[in-house]
Coordinates of C-alpha atoms in Angstrom, one line a residue:
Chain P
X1 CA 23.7 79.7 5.7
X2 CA 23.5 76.3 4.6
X3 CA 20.2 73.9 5.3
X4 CA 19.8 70.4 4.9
X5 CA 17.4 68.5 2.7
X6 CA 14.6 66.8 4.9
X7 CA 15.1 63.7 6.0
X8 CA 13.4 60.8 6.0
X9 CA 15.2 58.7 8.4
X10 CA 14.6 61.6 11.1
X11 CA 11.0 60.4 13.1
X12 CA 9.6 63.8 12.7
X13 CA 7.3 63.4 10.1
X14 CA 8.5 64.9 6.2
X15 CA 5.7 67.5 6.4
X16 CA 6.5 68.8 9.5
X17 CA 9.8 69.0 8.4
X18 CA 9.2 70.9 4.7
X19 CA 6.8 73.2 7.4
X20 CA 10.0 73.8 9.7
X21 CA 12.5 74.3 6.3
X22 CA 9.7 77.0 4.8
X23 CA 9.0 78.6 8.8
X24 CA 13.0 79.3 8.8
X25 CA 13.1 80.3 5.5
X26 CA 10.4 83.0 6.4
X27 CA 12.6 83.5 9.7
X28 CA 15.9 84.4 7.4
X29 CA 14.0 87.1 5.9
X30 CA 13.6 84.9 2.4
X31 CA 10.5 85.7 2.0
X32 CA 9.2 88.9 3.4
X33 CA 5.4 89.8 4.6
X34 CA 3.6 90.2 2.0
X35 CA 5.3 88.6 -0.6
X36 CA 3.9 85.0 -2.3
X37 CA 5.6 81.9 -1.6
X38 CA 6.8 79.9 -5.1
X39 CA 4.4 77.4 -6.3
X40 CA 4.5 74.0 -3.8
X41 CA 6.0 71.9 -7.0
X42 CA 8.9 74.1 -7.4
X43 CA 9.5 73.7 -3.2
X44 CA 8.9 70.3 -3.4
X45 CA 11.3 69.8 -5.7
X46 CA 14.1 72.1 -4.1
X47 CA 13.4 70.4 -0.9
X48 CA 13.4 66.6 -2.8
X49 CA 9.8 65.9 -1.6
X50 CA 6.2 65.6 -3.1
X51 CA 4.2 68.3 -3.9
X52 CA 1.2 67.0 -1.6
X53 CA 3.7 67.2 1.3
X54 CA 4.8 70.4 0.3
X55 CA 0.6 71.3 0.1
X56 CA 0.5 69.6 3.7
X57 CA 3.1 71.7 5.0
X58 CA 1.9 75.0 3.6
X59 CA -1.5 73.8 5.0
X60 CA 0.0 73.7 8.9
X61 CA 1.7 76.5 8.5
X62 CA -1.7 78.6 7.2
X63 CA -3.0 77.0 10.5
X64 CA -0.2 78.7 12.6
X65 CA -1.0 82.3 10.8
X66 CA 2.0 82.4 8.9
X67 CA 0.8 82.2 5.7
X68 CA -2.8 83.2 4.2
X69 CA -4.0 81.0 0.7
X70 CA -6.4 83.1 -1.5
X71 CA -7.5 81.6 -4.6
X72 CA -6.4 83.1 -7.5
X73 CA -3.5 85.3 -5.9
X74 CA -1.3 81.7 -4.4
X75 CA 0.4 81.8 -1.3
X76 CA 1.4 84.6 0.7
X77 CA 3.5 85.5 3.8
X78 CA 1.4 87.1 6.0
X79 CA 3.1 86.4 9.8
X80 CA 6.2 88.0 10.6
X81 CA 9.9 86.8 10.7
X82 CA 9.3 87.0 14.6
X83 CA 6.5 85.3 14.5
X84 CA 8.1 82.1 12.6
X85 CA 10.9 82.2 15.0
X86 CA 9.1 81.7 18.1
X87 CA 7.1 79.0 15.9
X88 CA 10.0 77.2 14.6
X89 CA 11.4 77.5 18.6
X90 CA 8.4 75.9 20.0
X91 CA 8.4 73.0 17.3
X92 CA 12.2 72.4 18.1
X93 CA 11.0 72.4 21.7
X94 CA 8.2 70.3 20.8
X95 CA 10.6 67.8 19.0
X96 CA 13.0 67.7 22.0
X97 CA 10.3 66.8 24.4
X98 CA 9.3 63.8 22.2
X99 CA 12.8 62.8 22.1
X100 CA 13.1 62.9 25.8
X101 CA 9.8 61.0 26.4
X102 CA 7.4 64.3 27.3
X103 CA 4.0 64.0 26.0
X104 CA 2.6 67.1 24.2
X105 CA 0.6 67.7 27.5
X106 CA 3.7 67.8 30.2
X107 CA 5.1 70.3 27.7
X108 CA 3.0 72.4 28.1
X109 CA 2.3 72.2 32.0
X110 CA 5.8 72.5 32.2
X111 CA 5.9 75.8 29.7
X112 CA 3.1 77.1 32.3
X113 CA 4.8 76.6 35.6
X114 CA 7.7 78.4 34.3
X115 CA 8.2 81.8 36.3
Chain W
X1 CA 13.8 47.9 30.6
X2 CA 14.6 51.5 29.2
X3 CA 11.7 54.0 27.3
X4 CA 14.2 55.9 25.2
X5 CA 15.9 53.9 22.4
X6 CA 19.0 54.9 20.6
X7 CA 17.9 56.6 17.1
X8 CA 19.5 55.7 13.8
X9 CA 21.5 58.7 12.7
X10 CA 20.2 61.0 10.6
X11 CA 21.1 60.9 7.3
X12 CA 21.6 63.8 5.9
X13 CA 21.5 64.9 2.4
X14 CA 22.5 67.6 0.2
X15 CA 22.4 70.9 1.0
X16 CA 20.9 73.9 0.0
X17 CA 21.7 77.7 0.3
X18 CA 18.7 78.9 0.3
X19 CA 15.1 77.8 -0.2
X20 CA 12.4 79.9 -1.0
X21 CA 14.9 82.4 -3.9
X22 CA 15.8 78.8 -5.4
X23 CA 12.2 77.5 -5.9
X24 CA 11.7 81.0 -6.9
X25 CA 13.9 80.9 -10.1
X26 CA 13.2 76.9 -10.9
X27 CA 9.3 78.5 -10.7
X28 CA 10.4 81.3 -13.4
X29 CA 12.5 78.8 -15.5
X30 CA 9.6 76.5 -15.6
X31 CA 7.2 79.0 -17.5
X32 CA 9.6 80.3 -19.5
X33 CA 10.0 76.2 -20.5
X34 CA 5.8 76.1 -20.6
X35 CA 5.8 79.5 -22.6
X36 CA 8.3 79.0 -25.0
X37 CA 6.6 75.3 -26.3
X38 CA 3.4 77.8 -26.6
X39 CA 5.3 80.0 -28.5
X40 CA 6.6 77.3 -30.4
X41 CA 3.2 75.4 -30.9
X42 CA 1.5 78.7 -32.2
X43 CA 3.9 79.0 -34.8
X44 CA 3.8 75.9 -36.3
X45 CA 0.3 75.9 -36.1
X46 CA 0.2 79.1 -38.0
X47 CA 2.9 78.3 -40.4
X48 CA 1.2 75.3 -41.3
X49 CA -2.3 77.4 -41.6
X50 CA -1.3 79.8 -44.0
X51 CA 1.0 76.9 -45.8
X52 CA -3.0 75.4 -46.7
X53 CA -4.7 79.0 -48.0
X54 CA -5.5 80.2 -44.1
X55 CA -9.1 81.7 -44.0
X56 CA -9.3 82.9 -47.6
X57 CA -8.1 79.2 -48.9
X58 CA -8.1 78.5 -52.4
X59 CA -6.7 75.8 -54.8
X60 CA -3.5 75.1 -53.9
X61 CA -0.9 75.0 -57.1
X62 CA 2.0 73.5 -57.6
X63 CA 4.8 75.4 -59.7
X64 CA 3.3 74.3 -62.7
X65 CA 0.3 75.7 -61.9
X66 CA -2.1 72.3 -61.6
X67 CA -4.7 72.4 -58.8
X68 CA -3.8 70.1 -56.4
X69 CA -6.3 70.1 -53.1
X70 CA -8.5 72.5 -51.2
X71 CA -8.2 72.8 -47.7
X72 CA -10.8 74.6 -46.3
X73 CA -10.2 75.3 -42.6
X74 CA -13.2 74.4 -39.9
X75 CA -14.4 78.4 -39.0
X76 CA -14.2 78.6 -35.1
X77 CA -17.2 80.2 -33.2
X78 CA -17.2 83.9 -33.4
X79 CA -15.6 84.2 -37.1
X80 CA -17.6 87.0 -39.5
X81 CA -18.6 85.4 -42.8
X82 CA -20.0 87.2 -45.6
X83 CA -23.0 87.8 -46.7
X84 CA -22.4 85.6 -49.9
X85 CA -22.1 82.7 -47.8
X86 CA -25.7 82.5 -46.3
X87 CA -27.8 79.8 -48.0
X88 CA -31.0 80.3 -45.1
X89 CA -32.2 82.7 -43.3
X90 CA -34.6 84.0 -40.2
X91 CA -34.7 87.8 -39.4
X92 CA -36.5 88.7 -36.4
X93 CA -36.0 92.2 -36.7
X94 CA -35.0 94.4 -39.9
X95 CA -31.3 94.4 -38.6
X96 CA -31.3 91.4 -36.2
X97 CA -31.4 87.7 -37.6
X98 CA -30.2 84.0 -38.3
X99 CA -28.5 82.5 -41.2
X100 CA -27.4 79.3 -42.1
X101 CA -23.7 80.0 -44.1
X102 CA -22.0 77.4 -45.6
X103 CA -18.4 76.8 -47.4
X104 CA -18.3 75.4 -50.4
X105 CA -15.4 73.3 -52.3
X106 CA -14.0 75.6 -55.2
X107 CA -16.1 74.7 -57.8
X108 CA -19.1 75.3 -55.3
X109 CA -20.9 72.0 -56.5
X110 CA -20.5 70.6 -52.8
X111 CA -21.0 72.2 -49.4
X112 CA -18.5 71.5 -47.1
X113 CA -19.5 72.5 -43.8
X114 CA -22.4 74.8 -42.8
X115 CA -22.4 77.1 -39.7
X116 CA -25.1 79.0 -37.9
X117 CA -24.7 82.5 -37.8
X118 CA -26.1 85.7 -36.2
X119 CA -26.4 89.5 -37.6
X120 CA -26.5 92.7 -35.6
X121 CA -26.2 94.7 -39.2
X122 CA -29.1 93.9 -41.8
X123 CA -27.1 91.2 -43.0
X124 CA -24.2 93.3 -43.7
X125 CA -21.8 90.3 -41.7
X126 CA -22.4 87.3 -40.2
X127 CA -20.9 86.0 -37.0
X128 CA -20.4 82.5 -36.1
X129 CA -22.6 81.2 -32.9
X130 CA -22.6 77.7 -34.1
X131 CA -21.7 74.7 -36.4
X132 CA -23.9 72.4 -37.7
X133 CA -23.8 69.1 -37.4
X134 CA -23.5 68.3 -41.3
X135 CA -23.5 70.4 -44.3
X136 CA -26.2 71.6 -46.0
X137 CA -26.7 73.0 -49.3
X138 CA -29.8 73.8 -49.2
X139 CA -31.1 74.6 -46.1
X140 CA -35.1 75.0 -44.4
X141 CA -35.2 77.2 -40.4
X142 CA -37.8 77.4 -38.2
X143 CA -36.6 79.3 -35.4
X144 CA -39.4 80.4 -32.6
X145 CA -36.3 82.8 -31.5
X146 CA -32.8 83.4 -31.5
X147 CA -32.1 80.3 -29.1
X148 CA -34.6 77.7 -30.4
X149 CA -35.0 75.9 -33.9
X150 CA -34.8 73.6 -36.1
X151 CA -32.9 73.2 -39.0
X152 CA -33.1 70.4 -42.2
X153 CA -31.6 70.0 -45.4
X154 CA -33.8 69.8 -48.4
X155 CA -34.8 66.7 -48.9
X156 CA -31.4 65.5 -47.0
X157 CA -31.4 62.8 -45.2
X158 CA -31.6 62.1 -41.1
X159 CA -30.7 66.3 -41.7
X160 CA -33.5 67.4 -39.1
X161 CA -31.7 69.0 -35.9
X162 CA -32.9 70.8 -32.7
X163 CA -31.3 73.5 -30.8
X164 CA -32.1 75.0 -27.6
X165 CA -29.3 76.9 -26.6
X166 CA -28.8 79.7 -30.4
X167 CA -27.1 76.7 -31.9
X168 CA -24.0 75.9 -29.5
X169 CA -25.5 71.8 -29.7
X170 CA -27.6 70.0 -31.8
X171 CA -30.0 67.2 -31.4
X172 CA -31.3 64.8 -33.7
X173 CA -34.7 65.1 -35.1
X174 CA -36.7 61.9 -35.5
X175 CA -39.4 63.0 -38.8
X176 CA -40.7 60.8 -41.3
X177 CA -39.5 61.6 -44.8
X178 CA -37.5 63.8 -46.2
X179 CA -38.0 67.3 -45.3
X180 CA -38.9 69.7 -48.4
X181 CA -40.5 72.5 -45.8
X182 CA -40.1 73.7 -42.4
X183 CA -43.1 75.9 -40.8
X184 CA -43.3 77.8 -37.5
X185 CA -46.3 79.4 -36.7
X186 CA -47.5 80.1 -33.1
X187 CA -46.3 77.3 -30.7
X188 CA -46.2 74.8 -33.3
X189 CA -43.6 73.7 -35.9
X190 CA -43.7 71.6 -38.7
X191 CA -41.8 69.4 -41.1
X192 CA -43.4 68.5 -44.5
X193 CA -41.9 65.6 -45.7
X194 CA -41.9 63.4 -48.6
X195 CA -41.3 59.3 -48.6
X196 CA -40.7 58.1 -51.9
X197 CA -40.5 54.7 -52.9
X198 CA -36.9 53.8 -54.1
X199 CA -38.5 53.0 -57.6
X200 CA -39.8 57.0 -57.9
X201 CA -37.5 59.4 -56.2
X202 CA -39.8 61.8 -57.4
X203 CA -43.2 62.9 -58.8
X204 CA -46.9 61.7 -57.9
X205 CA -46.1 58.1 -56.6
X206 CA -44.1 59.9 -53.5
X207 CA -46.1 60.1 -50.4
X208 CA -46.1 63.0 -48.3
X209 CA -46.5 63.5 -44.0
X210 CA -46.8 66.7 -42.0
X211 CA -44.7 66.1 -38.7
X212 CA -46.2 67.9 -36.2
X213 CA -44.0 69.2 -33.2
X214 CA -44.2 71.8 -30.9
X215 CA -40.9 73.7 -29.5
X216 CA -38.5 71.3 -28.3
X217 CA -40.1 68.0 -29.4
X218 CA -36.9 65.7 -30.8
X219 CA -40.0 63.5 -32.2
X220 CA -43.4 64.7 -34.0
X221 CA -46.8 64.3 -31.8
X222 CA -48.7 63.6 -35.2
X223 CA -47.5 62.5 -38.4
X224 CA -50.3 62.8 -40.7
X225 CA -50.5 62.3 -44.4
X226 CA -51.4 64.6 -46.5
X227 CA -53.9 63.5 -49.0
X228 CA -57.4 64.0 -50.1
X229 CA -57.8 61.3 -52.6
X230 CA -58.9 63.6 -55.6
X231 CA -61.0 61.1 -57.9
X232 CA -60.8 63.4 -60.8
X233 CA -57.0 63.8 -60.1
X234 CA -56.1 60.2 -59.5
X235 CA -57.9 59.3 -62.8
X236 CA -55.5 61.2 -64.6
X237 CA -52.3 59.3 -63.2
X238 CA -52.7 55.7 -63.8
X239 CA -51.6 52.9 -61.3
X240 CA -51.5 56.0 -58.8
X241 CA -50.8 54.9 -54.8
X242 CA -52.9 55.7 -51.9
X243 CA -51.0 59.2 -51.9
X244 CA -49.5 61.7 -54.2
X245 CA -46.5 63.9 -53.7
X246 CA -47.5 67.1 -52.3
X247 CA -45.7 70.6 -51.9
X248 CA -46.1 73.0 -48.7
X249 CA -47.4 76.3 -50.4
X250 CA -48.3 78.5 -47.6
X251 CA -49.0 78.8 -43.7
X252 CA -52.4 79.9 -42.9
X253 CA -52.3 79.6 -39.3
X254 CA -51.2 77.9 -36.4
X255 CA -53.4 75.2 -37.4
X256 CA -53.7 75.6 -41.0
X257 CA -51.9 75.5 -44.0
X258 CA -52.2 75.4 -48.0
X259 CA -50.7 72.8 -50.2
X260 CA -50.6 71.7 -53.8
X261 CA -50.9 67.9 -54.3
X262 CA -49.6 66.4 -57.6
X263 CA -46.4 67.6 -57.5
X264 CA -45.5 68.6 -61.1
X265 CA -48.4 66.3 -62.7
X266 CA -51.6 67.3 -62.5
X267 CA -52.6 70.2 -59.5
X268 CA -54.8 69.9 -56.7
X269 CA -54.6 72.7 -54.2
X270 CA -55.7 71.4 -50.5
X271 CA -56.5 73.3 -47.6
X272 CA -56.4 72.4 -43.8
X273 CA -57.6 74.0 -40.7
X274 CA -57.2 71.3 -38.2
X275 CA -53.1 70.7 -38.3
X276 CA -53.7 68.1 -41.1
X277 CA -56.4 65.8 -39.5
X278 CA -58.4 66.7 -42.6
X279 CA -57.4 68.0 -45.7
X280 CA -60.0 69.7 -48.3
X281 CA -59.7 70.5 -52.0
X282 CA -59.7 74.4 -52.8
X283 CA -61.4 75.7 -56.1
X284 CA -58.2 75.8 -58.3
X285 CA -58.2 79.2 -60.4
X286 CA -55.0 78.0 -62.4
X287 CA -56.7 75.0 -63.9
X288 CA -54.6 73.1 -66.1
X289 CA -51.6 76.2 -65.6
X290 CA -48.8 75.3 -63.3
X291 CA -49.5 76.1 -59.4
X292 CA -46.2 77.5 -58.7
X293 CA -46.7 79.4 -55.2
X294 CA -48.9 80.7 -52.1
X295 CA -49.0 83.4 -49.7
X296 CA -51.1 83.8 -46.9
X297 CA -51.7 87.6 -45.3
X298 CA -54.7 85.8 -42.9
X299 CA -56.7 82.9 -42.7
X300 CA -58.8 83.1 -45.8
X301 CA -56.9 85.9 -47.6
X302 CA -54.5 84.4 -50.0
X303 CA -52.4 84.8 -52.9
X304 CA -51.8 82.6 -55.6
X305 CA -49.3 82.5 -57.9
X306 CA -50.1 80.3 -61.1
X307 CA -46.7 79.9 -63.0
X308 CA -44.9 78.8 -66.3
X309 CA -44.0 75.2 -65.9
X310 CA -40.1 74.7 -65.1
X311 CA -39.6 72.6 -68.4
X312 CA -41.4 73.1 -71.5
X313 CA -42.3 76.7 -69.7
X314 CA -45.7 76.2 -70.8
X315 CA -48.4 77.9 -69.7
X316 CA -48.3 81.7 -67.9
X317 CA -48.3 83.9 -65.0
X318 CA -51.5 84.2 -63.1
X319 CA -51.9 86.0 -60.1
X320 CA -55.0 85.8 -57.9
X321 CA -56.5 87.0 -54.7
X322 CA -59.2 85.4 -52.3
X323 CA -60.5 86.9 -49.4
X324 CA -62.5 84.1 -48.8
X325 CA -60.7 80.6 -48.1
X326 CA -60.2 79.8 -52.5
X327 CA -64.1 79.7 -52.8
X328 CA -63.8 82.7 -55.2
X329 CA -60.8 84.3 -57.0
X330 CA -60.4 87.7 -58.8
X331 CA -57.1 87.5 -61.3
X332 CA -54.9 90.7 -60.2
X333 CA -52.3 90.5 -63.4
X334 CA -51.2 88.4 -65.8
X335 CA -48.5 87.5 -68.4
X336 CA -47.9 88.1 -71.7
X337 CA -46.9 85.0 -73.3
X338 CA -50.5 84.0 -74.3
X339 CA -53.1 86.2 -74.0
X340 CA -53.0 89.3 -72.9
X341 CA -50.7 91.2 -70.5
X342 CA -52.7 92.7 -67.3
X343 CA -50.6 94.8 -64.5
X344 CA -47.4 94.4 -66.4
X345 CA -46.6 90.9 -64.9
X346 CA -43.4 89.4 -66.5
X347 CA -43.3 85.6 -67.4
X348 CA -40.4 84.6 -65.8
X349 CA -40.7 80.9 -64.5
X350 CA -41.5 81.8 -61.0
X351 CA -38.6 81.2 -58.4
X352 CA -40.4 82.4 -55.5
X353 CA -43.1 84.5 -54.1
X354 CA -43.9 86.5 -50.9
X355 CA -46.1 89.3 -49.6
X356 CA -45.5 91.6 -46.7
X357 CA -47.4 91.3 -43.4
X358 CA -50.3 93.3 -44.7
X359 CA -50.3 91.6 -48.5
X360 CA -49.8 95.6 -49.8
X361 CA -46.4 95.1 -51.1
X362 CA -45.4 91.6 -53.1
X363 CA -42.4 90.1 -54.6
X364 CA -41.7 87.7 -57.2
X365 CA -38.5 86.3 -58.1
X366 CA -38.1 84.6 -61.5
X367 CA -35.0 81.9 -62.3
X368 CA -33.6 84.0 -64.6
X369 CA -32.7 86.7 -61.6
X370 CA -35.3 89.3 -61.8
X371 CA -37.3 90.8 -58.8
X372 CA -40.5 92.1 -60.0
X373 CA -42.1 94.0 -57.6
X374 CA -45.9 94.9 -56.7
X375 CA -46.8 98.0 -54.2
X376 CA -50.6 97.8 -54.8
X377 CA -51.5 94.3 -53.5
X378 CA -50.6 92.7 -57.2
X379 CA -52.2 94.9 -59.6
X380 CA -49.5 96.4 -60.9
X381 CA -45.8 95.2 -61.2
X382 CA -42.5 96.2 -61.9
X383 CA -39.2 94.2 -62.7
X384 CA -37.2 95.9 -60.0
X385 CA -33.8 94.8 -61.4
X386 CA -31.3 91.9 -62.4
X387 CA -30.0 91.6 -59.0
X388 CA -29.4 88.1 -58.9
X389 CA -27.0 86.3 -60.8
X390 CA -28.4 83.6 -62.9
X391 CA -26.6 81.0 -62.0
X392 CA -28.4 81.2 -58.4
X393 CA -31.5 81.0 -57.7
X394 CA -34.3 82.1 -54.9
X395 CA -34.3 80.3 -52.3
X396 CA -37.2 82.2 -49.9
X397 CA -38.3 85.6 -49.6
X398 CA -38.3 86.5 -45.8
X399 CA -40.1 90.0 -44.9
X400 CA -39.5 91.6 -41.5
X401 CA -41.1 95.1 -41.5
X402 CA -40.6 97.4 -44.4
X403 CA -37.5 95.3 -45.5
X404 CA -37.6 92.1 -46.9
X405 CA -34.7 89.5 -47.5
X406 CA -34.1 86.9 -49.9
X407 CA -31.1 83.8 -49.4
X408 CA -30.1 82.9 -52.7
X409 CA -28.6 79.2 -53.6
X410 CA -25.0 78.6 -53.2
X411 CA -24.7 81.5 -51.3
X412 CA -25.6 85.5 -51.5
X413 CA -28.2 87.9 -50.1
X414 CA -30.5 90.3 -51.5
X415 CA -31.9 92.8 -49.5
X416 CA -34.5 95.7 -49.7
X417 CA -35.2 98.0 -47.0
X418 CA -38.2 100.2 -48.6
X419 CA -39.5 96.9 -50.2
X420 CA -39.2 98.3 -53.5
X421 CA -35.0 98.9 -54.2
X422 CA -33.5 95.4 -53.9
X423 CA -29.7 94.8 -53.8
X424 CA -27.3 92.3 -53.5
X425 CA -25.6 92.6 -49.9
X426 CA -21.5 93.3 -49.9
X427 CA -19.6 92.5 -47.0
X428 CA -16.8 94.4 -46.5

């Protein structure tokens, strides 16, 4: 499978596009639970980005449960393939919305009346 | 008027198979980059260590065999040095102490960088804990315990450091003088130091100050002169300044010490009790005879060591006791040059001098290299052997227990550990 670069003329912001890149990544199975993520300068540069975004990314991601930072030991995948998947679903739905004028809020009222 | 604009089209760039096994092996060809300049850095740094003698340097020859420079590496914290390198020393316990070591150039006329170190062994080998801030040749400790001291070089100076922390740091001690002496006693240390007007850099026109301090003190509290003004002394010296040179003998006390005022002229032997407020003039047995040295078991019991003159070697060896503070003395042996010899007392030109804590056992070291040693509070003596080689000298005796150590100058250690067998110490 073949992925693109991030890019910056796209309005979704770089970080949350290095997050969605390393969330699909996780979702291909390239990094299993368990295992530690390459250090951010070495994704950063893959990806063509700087490492702060790359730190930024791996920050939101830590938020969502997918990955767990303990000093010393570096990053590590802790949520499951699964688990990214419905992640990286919900940002694509997320980005879609914005796209088509939804706010954040009507999203999510409109995920809730969903039978 | 229409809410959703038309978007630029994404631009998109290159692509990538696969993210996290790529930033994987770019991680892994990264160190093996960082390691290999290591790798790299360690060797030259090595080559080029052992290119300039490594730890054991010597003169470096060219193929014809002429000397060409000494490099002599800076030791880092944590080397062992041997024993021949210690030029001072402080033992708090028969095995456990503090040295000053020092490197030398290869003709060992100048000391190139000194170091404090630490023993676990009686000497045996000497670790690095600390460097010192310049070299000394010819060093003077007073340590209150293996963290906290000072350290000067003899008569060397702005040489007067602190440390608080077993000699990691040093601070700059503010004394007047030049230090000859360095004295711990109780909670309070000090520095005898001598001022000498550039016209006399030595003898009886130098003044001399006791710099008071107590632990930690980067300045003295008190700088006091010491001086009693002897009439009968001063008429002998014409011309004679307010002070004369005087030289720290013995500690009496926290608050008391002996000195000998006149330097090598004429000898007066003065006494305080007060921390050098007041100085008074002791009854001197050895009269017109050299004073060469003190030692102090208490308060008013003493020893004193009346010596052959370091140049003509006039004179002879006296040894007397007081148990009184120098009102009376009882002569315990003597030498043999003139008159009679009592105890079988040597006459050596006295290096240095020492008791034990309870002034039973007593060692004198003469220039030549021979420990004599006493194990009836100075009656009787033996020359113990020709440990010490005679182009060094004493430098201080330093008894911890039953043993006793001695530093000699430019480097070596004696050691006894019965107080009667003394031995020069061998590093392996």
């Amino acid at each position: 499978m073949q992925m693109p670069k991030v890019n910056r003329n796209e309005s979704t912001s770089l970080h949350e596009q290095v997050a969605a890149e390393i969330r699909r990544a996780i979702a291909d199975g390239e990094a299993a639970q368990g295992e530690r993520l390459p250090p951010a300068i070495d994704l950063a540069a893959i990806l063509g980005v700087n490492k702060n975004t790359v730190i930024r990314a791996l920050h939101i991601l830590r938020d969502e449960g997918v990955l767990d930072f303990t000093r010393g030991r570096g990053t590590r995948v802790v949520g499951t393939p699964e688990r990214s998947v419905l992640f990286m679903k919900m940002n694509e739905l997320l980005a879609l919305a914005r796209e088509q004028g939804y706010r954040r809020d009507e999203l999510v009222s409109m995920i809730l009346s969903v039978r | 008027m229409t809410l959703i604009k038309e978007r630029p089209k994404p631009k998109v760039n290159d692509p990538i198979e696969v993210l996290i096994p790529e930033a994987r092996q770019r991680s892994r060809q990264r160190r093996l980059r960082a390691w290999s300049l290591v790798i790299l850095a360690l060797i030259l740094g090595l080559s080029a260590w052992v290119g300039s003698g490594g730890l054991n340097s010597s003169t470096n020859r060219v193929s014809g065999g002429r000397p060409t420079h000494r490099v002599i590496p800076v030791l880092a914290i944590g080397t062992v040095m041997k024993a021949s390198s210690v030029v001072g020393l402080k033992m708090f316990t028969p095995s456990r102490g503090l040295a000053i070591s020092t490197t030398w150039n290869a003709s060992h006329q100048k000391a190139i960088q000194s170091y404090l170190t630490a023993t676990k062994n009686a000497g045996d080998s000497w670790k690095i804990v600390g460097r010192l801030p310049m070299p000394m040749a010819t060093p003077l400790m007073a340590f209150i315990s293996p963290t906290e001291g000072y350290v000067a070089g003899y008569q060397q100076a702005n040489s007067s450091f602190l440390t608080l922390n077993g000699g990691r740091t040093w601070t700059k001690v503010a004394v007047k003088g030049l230090a000859t002496a360095l004295s711990v006693s109780g909670n309070s240390v000090w520095v005898i130091a001598g001022d000498c007007p550039l016209k006399y850099q030595q003898g009886p026109w130098c003044a001399t100050y006791l710099n008071v301090l107590a632990p930690g003190d980067l300045k003295p509290t008190a700088i006091r002169p010491i001086t009693v003004n002897d009439p009968q002394l001063r008429a002998t010296i014409p011309k004679a300044p307010s002070t004369l040179a005087a030289r720290f003998l013995a500690r009496t006390g926290p608050q008391g010490a002996l000195v000998v005022e006149g330097a090598d002229g004429p000898n007066s032997i003065l006494s305080t009790t007060d921390a050098g407020r007041s100085w008074r003039m002791v009854n001197n047995p050895c009269k017109s005879v050299f004073v060469g040295a003190a030692a102090a078991v208490t308060s008013s019991r003493w020893y004193l060591f009346c010596s052959l003159d370091g140049g003509m070697q006039q004179g002879t060896n006296l040894l007397y006791e007081t148990w009184n503070g120098g009102t009376n003395w009882t002569l315990l042996a003597q030498g043999h040059i003139q008159g009679a010899n009592t105890g079988g007392l040597t006459d050596g030109v006295m290096g240095n001098f020492a008791t034990n804590s309870t002034g039973s056992v007593l060692w004198y070291a003469n220039i030549d290299g021979a420990i004599n040693v006493s194990t009836d509070g100075g009656r009787n003596w033996l020359v113990n052997r020709k440990a010490i080689a005679s182009m060094w000298s004493p430098v201080g005796f330093v008894s911890v227990g039953s043993s006793a150590f001695e530093a000699l100058s430019v480097g070596g250690l004696i050691r006894t550990t019965n107080g009667t067998t003394w031995a020069v110490v061998r590093s392996k």
